[in-house]
PDB file of C-alpha atoms in Angstrom:
ATOM      1  CA  MET A 202      58.376  83.259   7.091  1.00 58.00           C
ATOM      2  CA  ASP A 203      59.591  82.431  10.592  1.00 88.00           C
ATOM      3  CA  LEU A 204      59.258  78.773  11.594  1.00 94.00           C
ATOM      4  CA  TYR A 205      57.872  79.634  15.028  1.00 92.00           C
ATOM      5  CA  GLN A 206      55.184  81.823  13.466  1.00 93.00           C
ATOM      6  CA  LEU A 207      54.216  79.084  11.015  1.00 96.00           C
ATOM      7  CA  LEU A 208      53.703  76.642  13.875  1.00 96.00           C
ATOM      8  CA  GLN A 209      51.096  78.975  15.326  1.00 94.00           C
ATOM      9  CA  GLU A 210      49.252  79.153  12.013  1.00 96.00           C
ATOM     10  CA  ARG A 211      49.103  75.584  10.741  1.00 97.00           C
ATOM     11  CA  ILE A 212      50.228  72.009  11.186  1.00 98.00           C
ATOM     12  CA  LEU A 213      53.588  71.511   9.493  1.00 98.00           C
ATOM     13  CA  ILE A 214      54.334  68.394   7.485  1.00 98.00           C
ATOM     14  CA  LEU A 215      57.521  66.426   8.019  1.00 98.00           C
ATOM     15  CA  ASP A 216      58.716  63.976   5.388  1.00 98.00           C
ATOM     16  CA  GLY A 217      58.604  60.180   5.559  1.00 98.00           C
ATOM     17  CA  ALA A 218      61.093  57.341   5.610  1.00 98.00           C
ATOM     18  CA  MET A 219      64.403  57.627   3.797  1.00 98.00           C
ATOM     19  CA  GLY A 220      65.459  53.978   4.152  1.00 97.00           C
ATOM     20  CA  THR A 221      62.158  52.691   2.801  1.00 96.00           C
ATOM     21  CA  MET A 222      62.586  54.796  -0.310  1.00 98.00           C
ATOM     22  CA  ILE A 223      66.240  53.832  -0.790  1.00 98.00           C
ATOM     23  CA  GLN A 224      65.207  50.162  -0.758  1.00 95.00           C
ATOM     24  CA  ARG A 225      63.097  50.793  -3.849  1.00 95.00           C
ATOM     25  CA  TYR A 226      66.281  51.351  -5.864  1.00 96.00           C
ATOM     26  CA  THR A 227      67.717  47.843  -5.231  1.00 92.00           C
ATOM     27  CA  LEU A 228      71.258  49.123  -4.799  1.00 97.00           C
ATOM     28  CA  GLU A 229      74.360  46.931  -4.783  1.00 97.00           C
ATOM     29  CA  GLU A 230      77.749  47.169  -3.107  1.00 97.00           C
ATOM     30  CA  GLU A 231      79.145  49.240  -5.977  1.00 96.00           C
ATOM     31  CA  ASP A 232      76.498  51.922  -5.455  1.00 97.00           C
ATOM     32  CA  PHE A 233      77.642  52.468  -1.893  1.00 98.00           C
ATOM     33  CA  ARG A 234      81.337  52.390  -2.747  1.00 96.00           C
ATOM     34  CA  GLY A 235      81.337  54.625  -5.790  1.00 95.00           C
ATOM     35  CA  VAL A 236      84.738  55.956  -6.820  1.00 94.00           C
ATOM     36  CA  TYR A 237      85.680  57.420  -3.460  1.00 93.00           C
ATOM     37  CA  PHE A 238      85.419  54.236  -1.394  1.00 96.00           C
ATOM     38  CA  LYS A 239      86.143  51.523  -3.940  1.00 92.00           C
ATOM     39  CA  ASP A 240      89.223  50.309  -2.053  1.00 92.00           C
ATOM     40  CA  ARG A 241      87.791  50.399   1.480  1.00 93.00           C
ATOM     41  CA  PRO A 242      87.879  47.063   3.334  1.00 92.00           C
ATOM     42  CA  GLY A 243      84.698  45.293   4.352  1.00 94.00           C
ATOM     43  CA  SER A 244      81.181  45.621   2.998  1.00 96.00           C
ATOM     44  CA  LEU A 245      79.627  49.088   2.712  1.00 97.00           C
ATOM     45  CA  LYS A 246      76.261  47.931   1.394  1.00 97.00           C
ATOM     46  CA  GLY A 247      73.460  49.220   3.600  1.00 96.00           C
ATOM     47  CA  ASN A 248      75.333  52.301   4.780  1.00 98.00           C
ATOM     48  CA  ASN A 249      72.602  54.569   3.437  1.00 98.00           C
ATOM     49  CA  ASP A 250      74.208  57.798   4.612  1.00 98.00           C
ATOM     50  CA  LEU A 251      77.148  57.104   2.310  1.00 98.00           C
ATOM     51  CA  LEU A 252      74.878  57.597  -0.696  1.00 98.00           C
ATOM     52  CA  ASN A 253      75.079  61.348  -0.079  1.00 98.00           C
ATOM     53  CA  ILE A 254      78.537  61.058  -1.614  1.00 98.00           C
ATOM     54  CA  THR A 255      78.292  58.088  -3.971  1.00 98.00           C
ATOM     55  CA  ARG A 256      74.719  58.384  -5.351  1.00 98.00           C
ATOM     56  CA  PRO A 257      73.582  61.937  -4.515  1.00 98.00           C
ATOM     57  CA  GLU A 258      71.071  61.979  -7.383  1.00 98.00           C
ATOM     58  CA  ILE A 259      69.039  59.277  -5.632  1.00 98.00           C
ATOM     59  CA  ILE A 260      68.891  61.204  -2.359  1.00 98.00           C
ATOM     60  CA  LEU A 261      67.950  64.400  -4.198  1.00 98.00           C
ATOM     61  CA  GLU A 262      65.159  62.577  -6.024  1.00 98.00           C
ATOM     62  CA  ILE A 263      63.764  61.199  -2.747  1.00 98.00           C
ATOM     63  CA  HIS A 264      63.826  64.620  -1.091  1.00 98.00           C
ATOM     64  CA  LYS A 265      62.002  66.175  -4.023  1.00 98.00           C
ATOM     65  CA  SER A 266      59.368  63.440  -3.980  1.00 98.00           C
ATOM     66  CA  TYR A 267      58.548  64.285  -0.362  1.00 98.00           C
ATOM     67  CA  LEU A 268      58.473  68.006  -1.073  1.00 98.00           C
ATOM     68  CA  GLU A 269      56.120  67.402  -3.985  1.00 98.00           C
ATOM     69  CA  ALA A 270      53.934  65.356  -1.634  1.00 98.00           C
ATOM     70  CA  GLY A 271      53.561  68.365   0.658  1.00 98.00           C
ATOM     71  CA  ALA A 272      56.414  68.214   3.147  1.00 98.00           C
ATOM     72  CA  ASP A 273      57.315  71.515   4.798  1.00 98.00           C
ATOM     73  CA  ILE A 274      60.350  69.972   6.508  1.00 98.00           C
ATOM     74  CA  ILE A 275      62.663  67.370   4.998  1.00 98.00           C
ATOM     75  CA  GLU A 276      65.276  65.443   6.959  1.00 98.00           C
ATOM     76  CA  THR A 277      68.845  65.038   5.791  1.00 98.00           C
ATOM     77  CA  ASN A 278      70.045  61.532   5.000  1.00 98.00           C
ATOM     78  CA  THR A 279      72.411  61.567   7.991  1.00 98.00           C
ATOM     79  CA  PHE A 280      70.714  59.434  10.641  1.00 98.00           C
ATOM     80  CA  SER A 281      73.850  57.353  11.303  1.00 97.00           C
ATOM     81  CA  ALA A 282      76.445  59.937  10.299  1.00 98.00           C
ATOM     82  CA  THR A 283      78.492  60.138  13.493  1.00 98.00           C
ATOM     83  CA  THR A 284      81.980  58.768  14.005  1.00 98.00           C
ATOM     84  CA  ILE A 285      80.492  56.352  16.555  1.00 97.00           C
ATOM     85  CA  ALA A 286      77.975  54.841  14.137  1.00 96.00           C
ATOM     86  CA  GLN A 287      80.272  54.975  11.096  1.00 97.00           C
ATOM     87  CA  ALA A 288      82.968  53.067  12.995  1.00 96.00           C
ATOM     88  CA  ASP A 289      81.073  49.908  12.038  1.00 94.00           C
ATOM     89  CA  TYR A 290      82.157  50.610   8.449  1.00 96.00           C
ATOM     90  CA  HIS A 291      85.587  52.042   9.329  1.00 95.00           C
ATOM     91  CA  LEU A 292      84.439  55.346   7.846  1.00 97.00           C
ATOM     92  CA  GLN A 293      85.009  57.761  10.718  1.00 97.00           C
ATOM     93  CA  ASP A 294      87.118  59.909   8.405  1.00 97.00           C
ATOM     94  CA  ALA A 295      84.164  60.372   6.018  1.00 98.00           C
ATOM     95  CA  VAL A 296      81.746  61.800   8.584  1.00 98.00           C
ATOM     96  CA  TYR A 297      82.212  65.461   7.690  1.00 98.00           C
ATOM     97  CA  ASP A 298      81.642  64.838   3.989  1.00 98.00           C
ATOM     98  CA  ILE A 299      78.622  62.597   4.595  1.00 98.00           C
ATOM     99  CA  ASN A 300      76.919  65.271   6.695  1.00 98.00           C
ATOM    100  CA  PHE A 301      77.947  68.244   4.593  1.00 98.00           C
ATOM    101  CA  HIS A 302      76.726  66.681   1.364  1.00 98.00           C
ATOM    102  CA  GLY A 303      73.608  65.324   3.053  1.00 98.00           C
ATOM    103  CA  ALA A 304      72.681  68.844   4.126  1.00 98.00           C
ATOM    104  CA  ARG A 305      73.660  70.380   0.797  1.00 98.00           C
ATOM    105  CA  ILE A 306      71.518  67.946  -1.202  1.00 98.00           C
ATOM    106  CA  ALA A 307      68.480  68.515   1.022  1.00 98.00           C
ATOM    107  CA  LYS A 308      68.944  72.278   0.818  1.00 98.00           C
ATOM    108  CA  GLU A 309      69.145  72.108  -2.967  1.00 98.00           C
ATOM    109  CA  ALA A 310      65.874  70.189  -3.017  1.00 98.00           C
ATOM    110  CA  ALA A 311      64.169  72.604  -0.623  1.00 98.00           C
ATOM    111  CA  ASN A 312      65.353  75.656  -2.538  1.00 98.00           C
ATOM    112  CA  SER A 313      63.891  74.264  -5.759  1.00 98.00           C
ATOM    113  CA  PHE A 314      60.391  74.711  -4.305  1.00 97.00           C
ATOM    114  CA  THR A 315      59.428  78.384  -4.125  1.00 94.00           C
ATOM    115  CA  ASP A 316      55.690  78.179  -3.451  1.00 94.00           C
ATOM    116  CA  ARG A 317      56.117  78.496   0.326  1.00 95.00           C
ATOM    117  CA  PRO A 318      58.885  78.192   2.938  1.00 95.00           C
ATOM    118  CA  ARG A 319      60.520  74.760   3.042  1.00 97.00           C
ATOM    119  CA  PHE A 320      62.967  73.772   5.786  1.00 98.00           C
ATOM    120  CA  VAL A 321      65.817  71.294   6.139  1.00 98.00           C
ATOM    121  CA  ALA A 322      66.207  69.402   9.398  1.00 98.00           C
ATOM    122  CA  GLY A 323      69.585  67.854  10.093  1.00 98.00           C
ATOM    123  CA  SER A 324      68.789  64.267  11.115  1.00 98.00           C
ATOM    124  CA  ILE A 325      70.801  63.324  14.198  1.00 98.00           C
ATOM    125  CA  GLY A 326      70.255  59.724  15.217  1.00 97.00           C
ATOM    126  CA  PRO A 327      70.888  58.106  18.612  1.00 95.00           C
ATOM    127  CA  THR A 328      74.040  56.194  17.523  1.00 95.00           C
ATOM    128  CA  ASN A 329      74.305  52.455  18.072  1.00 90.00           C
ATOM    129  CA  ARG A 330      75.460  52.807  21.686  1.00 90.00           C
ATOM    130  CA  THR A 331      73.710  53.826  24.879  1.00 87.00           C
ATOM    131  CA  ALA A 332      75.165  55.905  27.700  1.00 87.00           C
ATOM    132  CA  SER A 333      72.708  54.652  30.336  1.00 83.00           C
ATOM    133  CA  ILE A 334      72.687  50.886  29.918  1.00 82.00           C
ATOM    134  CA  SER A 335      75.468  48.321  30.034  1.00 79.00           C
ATOM    135  CA  PRO A 336      75.727  46.024  26.997  1.00 82.00           C
ATOM    136  CA  ASP A 337      77.290  43.415  29.292  1.00 76.00           C
ATOM    137  CA  VAL A 338      74.759  41.633  31.508  1.00 76.00           C
ATOM    138  CA  ASN A 339      77.603  40.431  33.715  1.00 83.00           C
ATOM    139  CA  ASN A 340      78.898  43.948  34.323  1.00 84.00           C
ATOM    140  CA  PRO A 341      76.011  46.390  34.849  1.00 82.00           C
ATOM    141  CA  GLY A 342      78.355  49.276  35.570  1.00 82.00           C
ATOM    142  CA  TYR A 343      80.083  49.046  32.204  1.00 79.00           C
ATOM    143  CA  ARG A 344      79.321  51.564  29.448  1.00 86.00           C
ATOM    144  CA  ALA A 345      80.332  51.189  25.799  1.00 81.00           C
ATOM    145  CA  VAL A 346      80.318  54.963  25.320  1.00 89.00           C
ATOM    146  CA  THR A 347      80.687  58.041  27.526  1.00 94.00           C
ATOM    147  CA  PHE A 348      78.818  61.330  27.579  1.00 95.00           C
ATOM    148  CA  ASP A 349      81.964  63.073  26.334  1.00 96.00           C
ATOM    149  CA  ASP A 350      82.383  60.559  23.490  1.00 96.00           C
ATOM    150  CA  LEU A 351      78.836  61.235  22.357  1.00 97.00           C
ATOM    151  CA  SER A 352      79.081  65.015  22.704  1.00 97.00           C
ATOM    152  CA  HIS A 353      82.258  65.129  20.651  1.00 98.00           C
ATOM    153  CA  ALA A 354      80.771  62.928  17.912  1.00 98.00           C
ATOM    154  CA  TYR A 355      77.570  64.974  17.776  1.00 98.00           C
ATOM    155  CA  ALA A 356      79.488  68.262  17.609  1.00 98.00           C
ATOM    156  CA  GLU A 357      81.443  67.004  14.592  1.00 98.00           C
ATOM    157  CA  GLN A 358      78.200  66.065  12.885  1.00 98.00           C
ATOM    158  CA  MET A 359      76.518  69.368  13.737  1.00 98.00           C
ATOM    159  CA  HIS A 360      79.344  71.528  12.386  1.00 98.00           C
ATOM    160  CA  ALA A 361      79.126  69.737   9.038  1.00 98.00           C
ATOM    161  CA  LEU A 362      75.328  69.967   8.936  1.00 98.00           C
ATOM    162  CA  ILE A 363      75.492  73.712   9.552  1.00 98.00           C
ATOM    163  CA  ASP A 364      78.137  74.119   6.861  1.00 98.00           C
ATOM    164  CA  GLY A 365      75.800  72.279   4.485  1.00 98.00           C
ATOM    165  CA  GLY A 366      72.934  74.659   5.229  1.00 98.00           C
ATOM    166  CA  VAL A 367      70.426  72.997   7.594  1.00 98.00           C
ATOM    167  CA  ASP A 368      67.728  75.142   9.223  1.00 98.00           C
ATOM    168  CA  ILE A 369      66.878  72.844  12.141  1.00 98.00           C
ATOM    169  CA  PHE A 370      68.489  70.091  14.196  1.00 98.00           C
ATOM    170  CA  LEU A 371      66.304  67.003  14.630  1.00 98.00           C
ATOM    171  CA  ILE A 372      67.588  64.793  17.441  1.00 98.00           C
ATOM    172  CA  GLU A 373      65.455  61.752  16.732  1.00 98.00           C
ATOM    173  CA  THR A 374      64.653  58.166  17.663  1.00 97.00           C
ATOM    174  CA  VAL A 375      65.863  58.861  21.197  1.00 96.00           C
ATOM    175  CA  PHE A 376      65.911  55.602  23.163  1.00 94.00           C
ATOM    176  CA  ASP A 377      68.248  56.940  25.871  1.00 95.00           C
ATOM    177  CA  THR A 378      67.712  60.499  27.073  1.00 95.00           C
ATOM    178  CA  LEU A 379      71.327  60.706  28.227  1.00 95.00           C
ATOM    179  CA  ASN A 380      72.387  60.306  24.587  1.00 96.00           C
ATOM    180  CA  ALA A 381      69.972  63.096  23.664  1.00 97.00           C
ATOM    181  CA  LYS A 382      71.359  65.313  26.412  1.00 97.00           C
ATOM    182  CA  ALA A 383      74.849  64.749  25.006  1.00 97.00           C
ATOM    183  CA  ALA A 384      73.546  65.923  21.622  1.00 98.00           C
ATOM    184  CA  LEU A 385      71.879  68.957  23.189  1.00 98.00           C
ATOM    185  CA  PHE A 386      75.050  69.796  25.098  1.00 98.00           C
ATOM    186  CA  ALA A 387      76.994  69.532  21.845  1.00 98.00           C
ATOM    187  CA  ALA A 388      74.501  71.823  20.109  1.00 98.00           C
ATOM    188  CA  GLU A 389      74.913  74.420  22.839  1.00 97.00           C
ATOM    189  CA  GLN A 390      78.686  74.337  22.414  1.00 98.00           C
ATOM    190  CA  VAL A 391      78.475  74.508  18.615  1.00 98.00           C
ATOM    191  CA  PHE A 392      76.022  77.433  18.729  1.00 98.00           C
ATOM    192  CA  GLU A 393      78.257  79.321  21.125  1.00 98.00           C
ATOM    193  CA  GLU A 394      81.332  78.702  18.986  1.00 98.00           C
ATOM    194  CA  ARG A 395      79.642  79.709  15.743  1.00 98.00           C
ATOM    195  CA  LYS A 396      77.567  82.578  17.193  1.00 98.00           C
ATOM    196  CA  ILE A 397      74.309  81.152  15.807  1.00 97.00           C
ATOM    197  CA  ILE A 398      71.256  79.361  17.160  1.00 97.00           C
ATOM    198  CA  LEU A 399      69.144  76.845  15.244  1.00 98.00           C
ATOM    199  CA  PRO A 400      65.736  75.513  16.330  1.00 98.00           C
ATOM    200  CA  ILE A 401      65.964  72.027  17.826  1.00 98.00           C
ATOM    201  CA  MET A 402      63.391  69.253  17.548  1.00 98.00           C
ATOM    202  CA  VAL A 403      63.682  66.238  19.853  1.00 98.00           C
ATOM    203  CA  SER A 404      61.822  63.018  19.079  1.00 98.00           C
ATOM    204  CA  GLY A 405      61.898  60.014  21.378  1.00 97.00           C
ATOM    205  CA  THR A 406      60.975  56.380  20.841  1.00 97.00           C
ATOM    206  CA  ILE A 407      58.628  54.308  22.973  1.00 96.00           C
ATOM    207  CA  THR A 408      60.126  50.929  22.276  1.00 88.00           C
ATOM    208  CA  ASP A 409      57.158  48.653  23.015  1.00 82.00           C
ATOM    209  CA  LEU A 410      53.783  48.394  24.736  1.00 83.00           C
ATOM    210  CA  SER A 411      55.401  48.981  28.137  1.00 86.00           C
ATOM    211  CA  GLY A 412      55.028  52.660  27.311  1.00 92.00           C
ATOM    212  CA  ARG A 413      58.649  53.431  28.111  1.00 94.00           C
ATOM    213  CA  THR A 414      61.839  54.280  26.281  1.00 93.00           C
ATOM    214  CA  LEU A 415      64.591  51.656  26.185  1.00 90.00           C
ATOM    215  CA  SER A 416      66.273  53.368  29.143  1.00 87.00           C
ATOM    216  CA  GLY A 417      63.047  53.121  31.142  1.00 89.00           C
ATOM    217  CA  GLN A 418      61.430  56.544  30.975  1.00 94.00           C
ATOM    218  CA  THR A 419      57.701  57.104  30.684  1.00 96.00           C
ATOM    219  CA  PRO A 420      56.532  59.822  28.257  1.00 96.00           C
ATOM    220  CA  GLU A 421      56.012  62.199  31.178  1.00 97.00           C
ATOM    221  CA  ALA A 422      59.510  61.546  32.532  1.00 96.00           C
ATOM    222  CA  PHE A 423      60.965  62.004  29.056  1.00 97.00           C
ATOM    223  CA  LEU A 424      59.297  65.401  28.814  1.00 97.00           C
ATOM    224  CA  ILE A 425      60.258  66.518  32.312  1.00 96.00           C
ATOM    225  CA  SER A 426      63.903  65.640  31.703  1.00 96.00           C
ATOM    226  CA  LEU A 427      64.042  67.909  28.631  1.00 96.00           C
ATOM    227  CA  GLN A 428      61.438  70.651  29.049  1.00 94.00           C
ATOM    228  CA  HIS A 429      63.856  73.075  30.717  1.00 93.00           C
ATOM    229  CA  LEU A 430      65.491  73.494  27.306  1.00 94.00           C
ATOM    230  CA  PRO A 431      64.204  75.993  24.703  1.00 94.00           C
ATOM    231  CA  LEU A 432      63.184  73.355  22.170  1.00 97.00           C
ATOM    232  CA  LEU A 433      61.192  73.972  19.019  1.00 98.00           C
ATOM    233  CA  SER A 434      59.305  70.725  19.571  1.00 98.00           C
ATOM    234  CA  ILE A 435      59.209  67.409  21.377  1.00 98.00           C
ATOM    235  CA  GLY A 436      57.571  64.259  20.110  1.00 98.00           C
ATOM    236  CA  PHE A 437      57.796  60.582  19.290  1.00 98.00           C
ATOM    237  CA  ASN A 438      58.781  58.566  16.233  1.00 97.00           C
ATOM    238  CA  CYS A 439      59.508  55.013  15.101  1.00 95.00           C
ATOM    239  CA  ALA A 440      58.818  51.665  16.847  1.00 91.00           C
ATOM    240  CA  LEU A 441      55.024  52.096  16.856  1.00 94.00           C
ATOM    241  CA  GLY A 442      52.283  52.902  14.390  1.00 95.00           C
ATOM    242  CA  ALA A 443      49.961  55.876  14.869  1.00 96.00           C
ATOM    243  CA  GLU A 444      47.284  53.954  16.769  1.00 96.00           C
ATOM    244  CA  LEU A 445      49.668  52.608  19.414  1.00 96.00           C
ATOM    245  CA  MET A 446      51.611  55.877  19.650  1.00 97.00           C
ATOM    246  CA  GLU A 447      48.563  58.047  20.335  1.00 97.00           C
ATOM    247  CA  PRO A 448      48.271  57.696  24.138  1.00 97.00           C
ATOM    248  CA  TYR A 449      51.945  58.530  24.626  1.00 97.00           C
ATOM    249  CA  LEU A 450      51.718  61.488  22.281  1.00 97.00           C
ATOM    250  CA  ALA A 451      48.661  62.684  24.226  1.00 97.00           C
ATOM    251  CA  THR A 452      50.773  62.883  27.379  1.00 97.00           C
ATOM    252  CA  LEU A 453      53.234  65.190  25.651  1.00 97.00           C
ATOM    253  CA  ALA A 454      50.480  67.262  24.057  1.00 97.00           C
ATOM    254  CA  GLU A 455      48.847  67.884  27.412  1.00 97.00           C
ATOM    255  CA  ARG A 456      52.025  69.058  29.151  1.00 97.00           C
ATOM    256  CA  ALA A 457      54.652  70.249  26.669  1.00 97.00           C
ATOM    257  CA  PRO A 458      55.474  73.989  26.798  1.00 97.00           C
ATOM    258  CA  PHE A 459      56.384  74.002  23.106  1.00 96.00           C
ATOM    259  CA  ALA A 460      55.270  72.360  19.862  1.00 98.00           C
ATOM    260  CA  THR A 461      54.736  68.616  19.605  1.00 98.00           C
ATOM    261  CA  SER A 462      55.640  66.302  16.746  1.00 98.00           C
ATOM    262  CA  ALA A 463      54.938  62.742  15.639  1.00 98.00           C
ATOM    263  CA  HIS A 464      56.277  60.612  12.844  1.00 98.00           C
ATOM    264  CA  PRO A 465      55.065  57.050  13.481  1.00 97.00           C
ATOM    265  CA  ASN A 466      55.761  53.952  11.440  1.00 97.00           C
ATOM    266  CA  ALA A 467      53.288  52.618   8.890  1.00 96.00           C
ATOM    267  CA  GLY A 468      52.013  50.232  11.539  1.00 94.00           C
ATOM    268  CA  LEU A 469      54.028  47.350  12.964  1.00 91.00           C
ATOM    269  CA  PRO A 470      56.243  45.216  10.722  1.00 91.00           C
ATOM    270  CA  ASN A 471      54.867  41.903   9.500  1.00 92.00           C
ATOM    271  CA  ALA A 472      56.657  38.548   9.727  1.00 88.00           C
ATOM    272  CA  PHE A 473      58.883  39.564   6.815  1.00 88.00           C
ATOM    273  CA  GLY A 474      59.823  42.937   8.300  1.00 89.00           C
ATOM    274  CA  GLN A 475      57.597  44.833   5.886  1.00 91.00           C
ATOM    275  CA  TYR A 476      55.086  47.545   6.759  1.00 94.00           C
ATOM    276  CA  ASP A 477      51.552  46.896   5.533  1.00 92.00           C
ATOM    277  CA  GLU A 478      49.656  50.094   6.319  1.00 97.00           C
ATOM    278  CA  THR A 479      48.715  51.887   3.134  1.00 97.00           C
ATOM    279  CA  ALA A 480      48.602  55.663   2.926  1.00 97.00           C
ATOM    280  CA  GLU A 481      44.833  55.592   3.423  1.00 97.00           C
ATOM    281  CA  ILE A 482      44.942  53.281   6.450  1.00 97.00           C
ATOM    282  CA  MET A 483      47.643  55.343   8.156  1.00 98.00           C
ATOM    283  CA  ARG A 484      45.806  58.584   7.392  1.00 97.00           C
ATOM    284  CA  ASP A 485      42.575  57.257   8.901  1.00 97.00           C
ATOM    285  CA  LYS A 486      44.399  56.206  12.063  1.00 97.00           C
ATOM    286  CA  MET A 487      45.751  59.744  12.413  1.00 97.00           C
ATOM    287  CA  VAL A 488      42.368  61.481  12.332  1.00 98.00           C
ATOM    288  CA  SER A 489      42.201  61.427  16.129  1.00 97.00           C
ATOM    289  CA  PHE A 490      45.642  63.103  16.312  1.00 98.00           C
ATOM    290  CA  PHE A 491      44.049  66.129  14.688  1.00 98.00           C
ATOM    291  CA  ASP A 492      40.604  65.879  16.291  1.00 98.00           C
ATOM    292  CA  LYS A 493      42.272  65.935  19.716  1.00 98.00           C
ATOM    293  CA  LYS A 494      44.840  68.589  18.700  1.00 97.00           C
ATOM    294  CA  LEU A 495      47.833  66.470  19.670  1.00 98.00           C
ATOM    295  CA  VAL A 496      50.359  67.676  17.093  1.00 98.00           C
ATOM    296  CA  ASN A 497      51.990  70.673  15.481  1.00 98.00           C
ATOM    297  CA  ILE A 498      54.362  68.726  13.224  1.00 98.00           C
ATOM    298  CA  ILE A 499      53.365  65.433  11.605  1.00 98.00           C
ATOM    299  CA  GLY A 500      55.185  63.013   9.312  1.00 98.00           C
ATOM    300  CA  GLY A 501      56.117  59.370   8.919  1.00 98.00           C
ATOM    301  CA  CYS A 502      58.912  56.983   9.866  1.00 97.00           C
ATOM    302  CA  CYS A 503      59.623  53.377   8.805  1.00 97.00           C
ATOM    303  CA  GLY A 504      57.501  52.087   5.949  1.00 97.00           C
ATOM    304  CA  THR A 505      56.153  55.487   4.933  1.00 98.00           C
ATOM    305  CA  THR A 506      56.483  56.920   1.432  1.00 98.00           C
ATOM    306  CA  PRO A 507      55.535  60.113  -0.424  1.00 98.00           C
ATOM    307  CA  GLU A 508      52.085  58.581  -0.904  1.00 98.00           C
ATOM    308  CA  HIS A 509      51.673  58.409   2.886  1.00 98.00           C
ATOM    309  CA  ILE A 510      52.898  61.975   3.340  1.00 98.00           C
ATOM    310  CA  ARG A 511      50.606  63.320   0.623  1.00 98.00           C
ATOM    311  CA  SER A 512      47.613  61.673   2.252  1.00 98.00           C
ATOM    312  CA  ILE A 513      48.561  62.933   5.723  1.00 98.00           C
ATOM    313  CA  ALA A 514      49.191  66.459   4.409  1.00 98.00           C
ATOM    314  CA  GLU A 515      45.754  66.591   2.769  1.00 98.00           C
ATOM    315  CA  LEU A 516      44.177  65.563   6.067  1.00 98.00           C
ATOM    316  CA  ALA A 517      46.232  67.993   8.163  1.00 98.00           C
ATOM    317  CA  ARG A 518      45.143  70.946   6.038  1.00 97.00           C
ATOM    318  CA  GLN A 519      41.616  70.490   7.369  1.00 97.00           C
ATOM    319  CA  TYR A 520      42.658  71.114  10.987  1.00 98.00           C
ATOM    320  CA  LYS A 521      44.049  73.832  13.233  1.00 96.00           C
ATOM    321  CA  PRO A 522      47.313  73.186  15.066  1.00 96.00           C
ATOM    322  CA  ARG A 523      47.633  72.397  18.744  1.00 97.00           C
ATOM    323  CA  THR A 524      48.099  75.428  20.990  1.00 96.00           C
ATOM    324  CA  TRP A 525      50.280  75.479  24.082  1.00 93.00           C
ATOM    325  CA  ASN A 526      51.279  77.624  27.032  1.00 83.00           C
ATOM    326  CA  THR A 527      54.938  78.602  27.214  1.00 72.00           C
TER     327      THR A 527
END
């Protein structure tokens, strides 16, 4: 069934956190290195995207756990799989393989569930650099990355994700809309080159209680700067829990000319960096999302697990999706 048609019929469920689930496996340096990267200099531990190559069975197991919990859309394990982000590990040359295998594993998991349509979203993170803000307080005009740098890196990632079989691009955790626009520009170029078009989800991040992105945009400004594009959805993820995210999501829901999405954290991290909201607590805090018809796609970010997604999916089934005017 067509994804756009499904969005008119019911609320779709996105998966939850990948990093949170990977942490449950207590992996060591050797797990990240495997055979292929055993002689690479520096530490590779913590480069979760690399597990697509070195421990693919773990990533497959995580994907399947979210699908079993009720996810309609699963995200590839490729959040940091650009040459820009992988430069921290000196693994720019591995970017194609990381993305290709990340997409292939997710597609294998999705195809193993035949009860209803399941979709794979290629996770495209913001990179660790910003195009709008100088990292040097003494030189406000300096930029650590250019629009062209970002566009080129995103295009490389997107080609590999398509080759691996993704159904959607998810440009997520957007803290700088100029970075997102570089990704969207890259997508346009890739689609033109390959004579295909994939649906695109964009998900921004309100970084704190100021109600703005890191680059200073309000939710309304974030929407206005992107709504001229034919997106599948726009939404918010990360940084905040459901309760604190709600007013910003409401702004999008009121104005967006396409679907809206949310995948908040399981609350705010505690003093040890852990997330304390149980599946039941997070579900209860999301009731108003559905009562007020704020979302079309709902999932979880940091601290969420298949238990959270199962609980959210059971709740979402009781509600009709948000409607919008195109």
